mmCIF file of C-alpha atoms in Angstrom:
data_model
loop_
_atom_site.group_PDB
_atom_site.id
_atom_site.type_symbol
_atom_site.label_atom_id
_atom_site.label_comp_id
_atom_site.label_asym_id
_atom_site.label_seq_id
_atom_site.Cartn_x
_atom_site.Cartn_y
_atom_site.Cartn_z
ATOM 1 C CA MET I 1 104.253 105.122 103.931
ATOM 2 C CA ALA I 2 107.137 102.901 105.016
ATOM 3 C CA VAL I 3 105.295 99.712 105.962
ATOM 4 C CA PRO I 4 104.455 98.563 102.390
ATOM 5 C CA PHE I 5 108.194 98.465 101.629
ATOM 6 C CA ILE I 6 109.016 96.263 104.625
ATOM 7 C CA GLU I 7 109.757 92.623 103.872
ATOM 8 C CA PHE I 8 107.509 90.123 105.693
ATOM 9 C CA ASN I 9 109.268 86.778 105.622
ATOM 10 C CA ASN I 10 107.950 83.317 106.536
ATOM 11 C CA VAL I 11 104.312 84.303 106.056
ATOM 12 C CA SER I 12 102.260 82.154 103.695
ATOM 13 C CA SER I 13 98.897 80.464 103.422
ATOM 14 C CA ALA I 14 100.290 77.586 105.451
ATOM 15 C CA GLY I 15 101.895 79.906 107.986
ATOM 16 C CA ARG I 16 100.915 80.810 111.494
ATOM 17 C CA PHE I 17 98.236 83.322 110.595
ATOM 18 C CA PRO I 18 95.675 81.651 108.313
ATOM 19 C CA GLY I 19 92.924 84.090 109.273
ATOM 20 C CA VAL I 20 95.051 87.107 108.429
ATOM 21 C CA TYR I 21 96.231 85.458 105.202
ATOM 22 C CA SER I 22 92.638 84.849 104.120
ATOM 23 C CA VAL I 23 91.712 88.508 104.630
ATOM 24 C CA VAL I 24 94.861 89.645 102.841
ATOM 25 C CA ALA I 25 94.203 87.338 99.899
ATOM 26 C CA ARG I 26 90.707 88.716 99.457
ATOM 27 C CA THR I 27 92.046 92.271 99.669
ATOM 28 C CA ALA I 28 94.672 91.526 97.026
ATOM 29 C CA ASN I 29 92.042 89.946 94.748
ATOM 30 C CA PHE I 30 89.877 93.059 95.062
ATOM 31 C CA GLN I 31 92.838 95.268 94.159
ATOM 32 C CA GLU I 32 93.646 93.123 91.133
ATOM 33 C CA THR I 33 90.023 93.211 89.985
ATOM 34 C CA VAL I 34 89.898 97.005 90.219
ATOM 35 C CA SER I 35 93.274 97.489 88.528
ATOM 36 C CA SER I 36 92.361 95.092 85.716
ATOM 37 C CA THR I 37 89.349 97.240 84.798
ATOM 38 C CA LEU I 38 91.508 100.328 84.300
ATOM 39 C CA SER I 39 93.061 100.797 80.893
ATOM 40 C CA ALA I 40 96.617 102.014 80.447
ATOM 41 C CA GLY I 41 95.258 105.333 79.161
ATOM 42 C CA THR I 42 93.144 105.808 82.267
ATOM 43 C CA ILE I 43 96.122 105.114 84.521
ATOM 44 C CA ASP I 44 98.194 107.652 82.572
ATOM 45 C CA ILE I 45 95.476 110.273 83.057
ATOM 46 C CA VAL I 46 95.333 109.536 86.794
ATOM 47 C CA PHE I 47 99.097 109.924 87.119
ATOM 48 C CA MET I 48 98.997 113.115 85.063
ATOM 49 C CA LEU I 49 96.329 114.620 87.340
ATOM 50 C CA TYR I 50 98.283 113.534 90.417
ATOM 51 C CA GLY I 51 101.462 115.114 89.034
ATOM 52 C CA LEU I 52 99.571 118.322 88.239
ATOM 53 C CA GLY I 53 98.287 118.526 91.819
ATOM 54 C CA VAL I 54 101.755 117.868 93.208
ATOM 55 C CA GLY I 55 103.156 120.588 90.963
ATOM 56 C CA VAL I 56 100.596 123.166 92.105
ATOM 57 C CA CYS I 57 101.112 122.398 95.804
ATOM 58 C CA LEU I 58 104.897 122.346 95.405
ATOM 59 C CA PHE I 59 104.831 125.722 93.630
ATOM 60 C CA ARG I 60 102.647 127.096 96.419
ATOM 61 C CA CYS I 61 105.159 125.945 99.037
ATOM 62 C CA VAL I 62 108.250 127.135 97.152
ATOM 63 C CA PHE I 63 106.611 130.497 96.466
ATOM 64 C CA GLY I 64 105.928 130.934 100.192
ATOM 65 C CA LEU I 65 109.518 130.088 101.114
ATOM 66 C CA ALA I 66 110.846 132.394 98.398
ATOM 67 C CA THR I 67 108.659 135.221 99.691
ATOM 68 C CA LEU I 68 109.950 134.739 103.240
ATOM 69 C CA LEU I 69 113.515 134.701 101.951
ATOM 70 C CA ARG I 70 112.928 137.886 99.970
ATOM 71 C CA LEU I 71 111.448 139.640 103.007
ATOM 72 C CA PHE I 72 114.380 138.488 105.123
ATOM 73 C CA ILE I 73 116.967 139.773 102.636
ATOM 74 C CA GLN I 74 115.320 143.082 101.751
ATOM 75 C CA SER I 75 114.165 144.158 105.235
ATOM 76 C CA SER I 76 116.178 145.560 108.115
ATOM 77 C CA LYS I 77 117.237 143.072 110.795
ATOM 78 C CA ARG I 78 118.365 143.226 114.394
ATOM 79 C CA ARG I 79 118.807 140.935 117.405
ATOM 80 C CA ARG I 80 116.156 141.497 120.072
ATOM 81 C CA TRP I 81 114.061 139.474 122.535
ATOM 82 C CA GLY I 82 116.076 136.368 121.657
ATOM 83 C CA PHE I 83 114.998 136.556 117.982
ATOM 84 C CA THR I 84 116.440 137.771 114.745
ATOM 85 C CA VAL I 85 113.818 140.467 114.230
ATOM 86 C CA VAL I 86 112.881 141.372 110.656
ATOM 87 C CA SER I 87 111.014 144.687 110.449
ATOM 88 C CA LEU I 88 108.533 144.846 107.602
ATOM 89 C CA ASP I 89 107.365 148.155 106.197
ATOM 90 C CA ARG I 90 103.703 147.209 106.296
ATOM 91 C CA HIS I 91 100.906 146.503 108.740
ATOM 92 C CA VAL I 92 101.190 142.780 109.519
ATOM 93 C CA SER I 93 100.800 140.690 112.620
ATOM 94 C CA PRO I 94 103.987 139.279 114.175
ATOM 95 C CA PHE I 95 104.849 135.747 113.088
ATOM 96 C CA THR I 96 107.856 133.456 113.479
ATOM 97 C CA PHE I 97 109.768 131.082 111.249
ATOM 98 C CA PHE I 98 112.162 129.127 113.439
ATOM 99 C CA ASN I 99 114.124 131.834 115.323
ATOM 100 C CA VAL I 100 113.231 134.645 112.930
ATOM 101 C CA LEU I 101 110.505 137.030 114.080
ATOM 102 C CA PHE I 102 108.764 139.045 111.388
ATOM 103 C CA THR I 103 107.109 142.220 112.698
ATOM 104 C CA GLY I 104 105.225 145.015 110.994
ATOM 105 C CA LYS I 105 103.982 148.455 111.851
ATOM 106 C CA ASP I 106 101.653 148.424 114.859
ATOM 107 C CA ASP I 107 100.256 150.736 117.518
ATOM 108 C CA MET I 108 100.736 148.395 120.492
ATOM 109 C CA ASP I 109 102.135 149.531 123.801
ATOM 110 C CA ASN I 110 104.988 147.666 125.509
ATOM 111 C CA ALA I 111 102.713 145.418 127.598
ATOM 112 C CA GLU I 112 100.702 144.327 124.573
ATOM 113 C CA ARG I 113 103.834 143.741 122.529
ATOM 114 C CA GLU I 114 105.314 141.630 125.333
ATOM 115 C CA THR I 115 102.185 139.459 125.347
ATOM 116 C CA MET I 116 102.490 138.896 121.598
ATOM 117 C CA LEU I 117 106.160 138.031 121.991
ATOM 118 C CA LEU I 118 105.268 135.427 124.606
ATOM 119 C CA HIS I 119 102.930 133.811 122.088
ATOM 120 C CA GLU I 120 105.673 133.734 119.445
ATOM 121 C CA TRP I 121 108.206 132.364 121.935
ATOM 122 C CA VAL I 122 105.947 129.334 122.378
ATOM 123 C CA HIS I 123 105.814 128.739 118.607
ATOM 124 C CA ARG I 124 109.598 128.941 118.430
ATOM 125 C CA ASP I 125 110.364 126.796 121.487
ATOM 126 C CA GLN I 126 107.865 124.103 120.416
ATOM 127 C CA TYR I 127 109.448 123.951 116.920
ATOM 128 C CA HIS I 128 106.108 124.545 115.230
ATOM 129 C CA SER I 129 107.985 125.569 112.069
ATOM 130 C CA ILE I 130 109.214 121.975 111.728
ATOM 131 C CA ASP I 131 105.634 120.749 112.112
ATOM 132 C CA ASN I 132 104.517 123.081 109.359
ATOM 133 C CA ILE I 133 107.252 121.995 106.963
ATOM 134 C CA PHE I 134 106.207 118.390 107.602
ATOM 135 C CA LEU I 135 102.564 119.314 106.954
ATOM 136 C CA GLU I 136 103.551 120.988 103.678
ATOM 137 C CA ALA I 137 105.426 117.861 102.549
ATOM 138 C CA VAL I 138 102.480 115.593 103.418
ATOM 139 C CA THR I 139 100.064 117.939 101.647
ATOM 140 C CA ILE I 140 102.199 117.941 98.495
ATOM 141 C CA MET I 141 102.292 114.128 98.355
ATOM 142 C CA PHE I 142 98.668 113.479 99.390
ATOM 143 C CA TRP I 143 96.892 116.600 98.137
ATOM 144 C CA PHE I 144 94.059 114.449 96.721
ATOM 145 C CA ASN I 145 93.079 113.146 100.174
ATOM 146 C CA PRO I 146 90.624 115.466 101.982
ATOM 147 C CA VAL I 147 91.671 113.982 105.329
ATOM 148 C CA VAL I 148 95.148 115.481 104.830
ATOM 149 C CA TRP I 149 93.697 118.981 104.522
ATOM 150 C CA LEU I 150 91.570 118.484 107.640
ATOM 151 C CA PHE I 151 94.597 117.109 109.501
ATOM 152 C CA ARG I 152 96.660 120.094 108.376
ATOM 153 C CA ARG I 153 93.985 122.546 109.502
ATOM 154 C CA ASP I 154 93.588 120.950 112.930
ATOM 155 C CA ILE I 155 97.322 120.744 113.633
ATOM 156 C CA LYS I 156 97.747 124.431 112.823
ATOM 157 C CA ALA I 157 94.778 125.241 115.046
ATOM 158 C CA GLU I 158 96.278 123.142 117.850
ATOM 159 C CA HIS I 159 99.478 125.197 117.568
ATOM 160 C CA GLU I 160 97.484 128.341 118.254
ATOM 161 C CA TYR I 161 95.438 126.826 121.076
ATOM 162 C CA TYR I 162 98.591 125.612 122.796
ATOM 163 C CA ALA I 163 100.386 128.960 122.447
ATOM 164 C CA ASP I 164 97.299 130.774 123.746
ATOM 165 C CA ALA I 165 97.106 128.437 126.748
ATOM 166 C CA CYS I 166 100.772 129.097 127.586
ATOM 167 C CA VAL I 167 100.172 132.848 127.468
ATOM 168 C CA LEU I 168 97.235 132.535 129.883
ATOM 169 C CA LYS I 169 99.310 130.348 132.227
ATOM 170 C CA ASN I 170 101.771 133.231 132.544
ATOM 171 C CA GLY I 171 99.163 135.369 134.258
ATOM 172 C CA VAL I 172 97.604 137.251 131.347
ATOM 173 C CA SER I 173 93.858 137.564 131.821
ATOM 174 C CA PRO I 174 91.691 136.019 129.081
ATOM 175 C CA GLU I 175 89.811 139.298 128.542
ATOM 176 C CA ASP I 176 92.985 141.345 128.051
ATOM 177 C CA TYR I 177 94.525 138.726 125.833
ATOM 178 C CA GLN I 178 91.431 138.465 123.643
ATOM 179 C CA HIS I 179 91.430 142.246 123.287
ATOM 180 C CA ILE I 180 95.074 142.176 122.151
ATOM 181 C CA LEU I 181 94.414 139.357 119.675
ATOM 182 C CA PHE I 182 91.434 141.169 118.242
ATOM 183 C CA LYS I 183 93.540 144.297 117.913
ATOM 184 C CA ALA I 184 96.512 142.594 116.313
ATOM 185 C CA ARG I 185 95.039 139.435 114.779
ATOM 186 C CA THR I 186 98.340 137.740 115.504
ATOM 187 C CA GLY I 187 99.687 134.403 116.608
ATOM 188 C CA ILE I 188 99.650 132.713 113.222
ATOM 189 C CA ALA I 189 101.715 129.587 112.804
ATOM 190 C CA ILE I 190 103.515 130.245 109.540
ATOM 191 C CA ASP I 191 101.762 128.808 106.492
ATOM 192 C CA LEU I 192 104.409 128.406 103.811
ATOM 193 C CA GLY I 193 101.864 128.496 101.033
ATOM 194 C CA ASN I 194 100.193 131.709 102.179
ATOM 195 C CA TYR I 195 102.600 133.144 104.667
ATOM 196 C CA LEU I 196 100.463 135.976 106.020
ATOM 197 C CA SER I 197 97.181 134.070 106.244
ATOM 198 C CA ASN I 198 95.644 133.268 109.606
ATOM 199 C CA LYS I 199 93.891 129.931 109.149
ATOM 200 C CA THR I 200 92.576 129.681 112.701
ATOM 201 C CA SER I 201 89.699 132.040 113.418
ATOM 202 C CA LEU I 202 89.795 134.240 116.513
ATOM 203 C CA ILE I 203 86.304 133.034 117.455
ATOM 204 C CA ASN I 204 87.559 129.447 117.742
ATOM 205 C CA ARG I 205 90.566 130.572 119.742
ATOM 206 C CA PHE I 206 88.430 132.643 122.102
ATOM 207 C CA THR I 207 86.152 129.632 122.600
ATOM 208 C CA MET I 208 89.097 127.355 123.425
ATOM 209 C CA MET I 209 90.334 129.812 126.052
ATOM 210 C CA THR I 210 87.121 129.372 128.010
ATOM 211 C CA LYS I 211 87.110 125.584 127.865
ATOM 212 C CA THR I 212 88.514 123.338 130.555
ATOM 213 C CA ARG I 213 90.335 120.352 129.137
ATOM 214 C CA THR I 214 89.921 117.176 131.152
ATOM 215 C CA ASN I 215 91.695 113.856 130.817
ATOM 216 C CA HIS I 216 89.249 110.970 130.957
ATOM 217 C CA LYS I 217 90.203 107.303 130.845
ATOM 218 C CA SER I 218 87.693 106.840 128.039
ATOM 219 C CA SER I 219 89.693 109.256 125.893
ATOM 220 C CA TYR I 220 92.827 107.185 126.307
ATOM 221 C CA TRP I 221 90.918 103.992 125.480
ATOM 222 C CA SER I 222 89.501 105.630 122.342
ATOM 223 C CA VAL I 223 92.936 106.683 121.165
ATOM 224 C CA SER I 224 94.355 103.228 121.909
ATOM 225 C CA LEU I 225 91.610 101.468 119.943
ATOM 226 C CA TYR I 226 92.037 103.880 117.046
ATOM 227 C CA ALA I 227 95.794 103.275 116.985
ATOM 228 C CA ALA I 228 95.247 99.507 117.030
ATOM 229 C CA LEU I 229 92.701 99.702 114.192
ATOM 230 C CA MET I 230 94.970 101.833 112.029
ATOM 231 C CA SER I 231 97.881 99.461 112.686
ATOM 232 C CA VAL I 232 95.831 96.493 111.448
ATOM 233 C CA ILE I 233 94.722 98.393 108.324
ATOM 234 C CA VAL I 234 98.266 99.457 107.496
ATOM 235 C CA LEU I 235 99.576 95.932 108.119
ATOM 236 C CA LEU I 236 96.985 94.342 105.824
ATOM 237 C CA GLY I 237 97.761 96.935 103.185
ATOM 238 C CA ALA I 238 101.447 96.078 103.407
ATOM 239 C CA PHE I 239 100.761 92.363 102.959
ATOM 240 C CA SER I 240 98.320 92.777 100.092
ATOM 241 C CA ALA I 241 100.594 95.196 98.262
ATOM 242 C CA ARG I 242 103.265 92.569 97.605
ATOM 243 C CA GLN I 243 103.329 89.230 95.901
ATOM 244 C CA GLU I 244 104.364 86.214 97.929
ATOM 245 C CA GLU I 245 107.891 85.135 97.088
ATOM 246 C CA PRO I 246 108.276 81.820 95.239
ATOM 247 C CA GLN I 247 108.857 78.929 97.629
ATOM 248 C CA PHE I 248 110.264 76.478 95.097
ATOM 249 C CA ASP I 249 113.380 76.111 93.032
ATOM 250 C CA LYS I 250 111.177 74.551 90.358
ATOM 251 C CA VAL I 251 107.371 74.702 90.112
ATOM 252 C CA ALA I 252 105.325 71.602 89.268
ATOM 253 C CA THR I 253 104.714 71.209 85.512
ATOM 254 C CA TYR I 254 102.591 68.952 83.333
ATOM 255 C CA GLU I 255 104.653 65.967 82.126
ATOM 256 C CA GLN I 256 103.596 66.325 78.479
ATOM 257 C CA GLY I 257 104.058 70.097 78.441
ATOM 258 C CA GLU I 258 101.859 73.145 78.938
ATOM 259 C CA ALA I 259 100.297 73.031 75.471
ATOM 260 C CA ALA I 260 99.277 69.397 75.945
ATOM 261 C CA MET I 261 97.747 70.213 79.328
ATOM 262 C CA TYR I 262 95.461 72.859 77.841
ATOM 263 C CA GLN I 263 94.553 70.586 74.941
ATOM 264 C CA THR I 264 93.548 67.889 77.433
ATOM 265 C CA LEU I 265 91.501 70.375 79.432
ATOM 266 C CA THR I 266 89.782 71.683 76.298
ATOM 267 C CA ALA I 267 88.816 68.143 75.309
ATOM 268 C CA ARG I 268 87.508 67.278 78.770
ATOM 269 C CA ILE I 269 85.597 70.383 79.800
ATOM 270 C CA LYS I 270 82.107 71.189 78.561
ATOM 271 C CA TYR I 271 79.922 74.179 79.310
ATOM 272 C CA PRO I 272 77.132 72.712 81.531
ATOM 273 C CA THR I 273 73.719 72.819 79.870
ATOM 274 C CA ILE I 274 71.995 73.972 83.042
ATOM 275 C CA ALA I 275 74.446 76.878 83.342
ATOM 276 C CA ARG I 276 73.718 77.952 79.769
ATOM 277 C CA ARG I 277 69.983 77.755 80.401
ATOM 278 C CA GLU I 278 70.329 79.964 83.475
ATOM 279 C CA ASN I 279 72.705 82.369 81.692
ATOM 280 C CA ARG I 280 75.543 81.788 84.142
ATOM 281 C CA SER I 281 79.143 82.799 83.497
ATOM 282 C CA GLY I 282 82.271 83.853 85.385
ATOM 283 C CA VAL I 283 85.742 82.736 86.439
ATOM 284 C CA VAL I 284 86.273 79.611 88.535
ATOM 285 C CA GLN I 285 89.621 79.403 90.325
ATOM 286 C CA VAL I 286 90.480 75.701 90.500
ATOM 287 C CA SER I 287 93.244 75.066 93.017
ATOM 288 C CA PHE I 288 94.880 71.663 93.240
ATOM 289 C CA THR I 289 97.919 70.111 94.873
ATOM 290 C CA VAL I 290 100.620 68.229 92.996
ATOM 291 C CA ASN I 291 102.222 65.895 95.545
ATOM 292 C CA GLU I 292 105.774 64.577 95.713
ATOM 293 C CA LYS I 293 104.897 61.800 93.240
ATOM 294 C CA GLY I 294 103.350 64.169 90.691
ATOM 295 C CA THR I 295 99.784 63.072 91.416
ATOM 296 C CA VAL I 296 96.966 65.628 91.433
ATOM 297 C CA GLU I 297 94.941 65.759 94.634
ATOM 298 C CA ASN I 298 92.875 68.056 96.841
ATOM 299 C CA ILE I 299 91.084 69.739 93.922
ATOM 300 C CA LYS I 300 88.874 72.659 94.951
ATOM 301 C CA ALA I 301 86.869 75.337 93.190
ATOM 302 C CA GLU I 302 87.874 78.495 95.051
ATOM 303 C CA THR I 303 86.875 82.126 94.778
ATOM 304 C CA GLN I 304 90.413 83.395 95.494
ATOM 305 C CA LYS I 305 93.779 82.614 93.941
ATOM 306 C CA ASP I 306 95.994 80.329 96.002
ATOM 307 C CA GLY I 307 99.422 79.008 95.147
ATOM 308 C CA TYR I 308 101.192 79.305 91.802
ATOM 309 C CA LEU I 309 98.907 80.871 89.188
ATOM 310 C CA LEU I 310 98.617 79.172 85.782
ATOM 311 C CA LYS I 311 97.458 80.847 82.581
ATOM 312 C CA GLU I 312 93.728 81.354 82.251
ATOM 313 C CA MET I 313 91.741 79.166 79.893
ATOM 314 C CA VAL I 314 88.429 80.199 78.359
ATOM 315 C CA VAL I 315 85.382 78.000 77.827
ATOM 316 C CA VAL I 316 82.780 79.475 75.449
ATOM 317 C CA GLY I 317 79.138 78.492 75.440
ATOM 318 C CA TYR I 318 76.032 79.851 73.732
ATOM 319 C CA TYR I 319 72.938 81.540 75.122
ATOM 320 C CA GLN I 320 69.866 79.409 75.619
ATOM 321 C CA THR I 321 67.835 82.031 77.485
ATOM 322 C CA SER I 322 67.160 85.753 77.580
ATOM 323 C CA GLU I 323 67.331 85.865 81.387
ATOM 324 C CA LYS I 324 69.565 88.379 83.124
ATOM 325 C CA ALA I 325 73.196 87.256 83.350
ATOM 326 C CA LYS I 326 74.136 85.463 86.567
ATOM 327 C CA GLY I 327 77.394 84.468 88.224
ATOM 328 C CA ILE I 328 79.046 81.101 88.661
ATOM 329 C CA ASP I 329 77.187 78.223 90.291
ATOM 330 C CA ASP I 330 77.885 74.656 91.425
ATOM 331 C CA ALA I 331 77.477 73.344 87.873
ATOM 332 C CA LEU I 332 80.322 75.513 86.564
ATOM 333 C CA LYS I 333 82.490 74.673 89.569
ATOM 334 C CA GLY I 334 81.795 70.972 89.106
ATOM 335 C CA ALA I 335 82.696 71.085 85.402
ATOM 336 C CA ALA I 336 85.986 72.814 86.200
ATOM 337 C CA VAL I 337 86.896 70.336 88.938
ATOM 338 C CA ASP I 338 85.996 67.314 86.750
ATOM 339 C CA ALA I 339 88.256 68.589 83.969
ATOM 340 C CA VAL I 340 91.257 68.952 86.283
ATOM 341 C CA GLU I 341 90.687 65.535 87.857
ATOM 342 C CA GLY I 342 91.480 63.779 84.586
ATOM 343 C CA LEU I 343 94.681 65.635 83.751
ATOM 344 C CA GLY I 344 97.082 62.857 84.716
ATOM 345 C CA LYS I 345 100.693 63.073 85.856
ATOM 346 C CA PHE I 346 102.756 66.156 86.662
ATOM 347 C CA THR I 347 106.462 66.583 87.281
ATOM 348 C CA PRO I 348 106.565 67.537 90.979
ATOM 349 C CA ALA I 349 107.992 70.812 92.241
ATOM 350 C CA GLU I 350 111.504 70.855 93.660
ATOM 351 C CA LYS I 351 113.066 72.544 96.657
ATOM 352 C CA ASP I 352 116.776 72.091 97.419
ATOM 353 C CA GLY I 353 116.870 69.245 94.881
ATOM 354 C CA LYS I 354 114.022 67.291 96.499
ATOM 355 C CA PRO I 355 110.428 66.819 95.250
ATOM 356 C CA VAL I 356 107.880 68.759 97.324
ATOM 357 C CA ARG I 357 104.165 69.416 97.294
ATOM 358 C CA CYS I 358 102.999 72.392 95.270
ATOM 359 C CA VAL I 359 99.652 74.165 95.022
ATOM 360 C CA LEU I 360 98.601 75.358 91.556
ATOM 361 C CA THR I 361 95.640 77.504 90.613
ATOM 362 C CA LEU I 362 94.002 77.323 87.201
ATOM 363 C CA PRO I 363 91.565 80.148 86.312
ATOM 364 C CA ILE I 364 88.821 78.832 84.023
ATOM 365 C CA LYS I 365 86.668 81.535 82.476
ATOM 366 C CA PHE I 366 83.173 80.486 81.407
ATOM 367 C CA THR I 367 81.684 82.961 78.950
ATOM 368 C CA LEU I 368 78.493 82.965 76.888
ATOM 369 C CA GLY I 369 78.065 84.330 73.396
ATOM 370 C CA GLU I 370 75.472 84.433 70.658
ATOM 371 C CA LYS I 371 75.445 81.455 68.320
ATOM 372 C CA ILE I 372 76.132 82.497 64.768
#
C-alpha cells in the first residue's frame, strides 16, 4: 500500500534499468488502455459499489466492537487468573480480547477450566487481538479481493493451531485436550464482526494436533522466491502508477507553432492504399528526437509512448474491402514516419538555460469509415 506513494528519482528510459523501464512502460500503457475504455459513469458505479462494501464491512466491525463493549459494561467483572474476567449470563465458550476474558456458564471441572485458560493465555500473550484488528482493517479496505478473505481465515486458524500446540507442550495429552475442546468448543480468536463465531473447525484443529511440522530447506527457498516475486510485482506497480517527472525547463516546440505543425502533417500524410485495401487501422506512436539545434532525428514508429506526449492527430480513410478489420502494419508505420520526417525545424528544449535533446511522441490514429 505504501510503495506506490514512494518517490523514485533518477529513473528514466535512459537510466540504469532499461529492461525494467521497458516492462513498466508496457504496464502503464495497458493501464491507460483499460482506463480509457471506462466511461465516467462506469467509474462512478465502481466507486459506489466499493464504498457500499466498505460501509457494510465497517458496520460489521463497529457492531462487533459495540457488542463487546456492551457486554463488558453490563456484565459483572473481577480480577482472576491474570485477566479481567467478564462473566456472561449465557452458555458461551471462553474467549479473550486483549487482557479481558469473557466466560459463560459451563459445567467444566477445575482441570478442564485450567486447560482452557492456558489456551486463552497464549492468545493474550501473543497479542492475537492486535492481529485481528489488523485483519479487520485490511478486510474493510480490500473486501472485494477474495485473497484477503482466505488470508484472514488462515491467520485466524493459525492462531488456534499455535495456541493448541502450546497447550500440548505443557503436558496435556491430545486425547484429553480434544475431549475438552469438543465439550466446550472454545479457543476462538475473537472475530470483531461476529464475536461469538468459531471460524476454525474442531476437525481441522484435531488434525493439526496429530501432524508433525518439519522445517525443510525447500520451504525456506519457496518462501524466499515468493517474497522476491511479490517485491518485483509491487515495485513495477509503483513505477507504472506514476508519471515520469518532466526533465526540461522548456519542452521542444515547432518553430511555426502547434497549429502549423498539424497543418503540415495533415498535408503530408496520406492513408496508404494497401492499408485501406486490407482494412487496417490503429494508432501509431511516432517517437522522434529534437536535438540541440532543433533538427528532427531518430524517427521511429513505436508501440509504446516514450518521451513528451503530443496531441493525437487523426487520419481518416475509406473502406475498400469487406474483410475483417486488422491492426496496424508497416505501411501505416511508414506513412507516419514519412510525415514526421518532413516537418522541418523545432525550437529545442531547454534545461538550466541550455538547449538539450528532447524525445517527443506523436500519436497518429488511422481510422476507416464508409464513403458517403
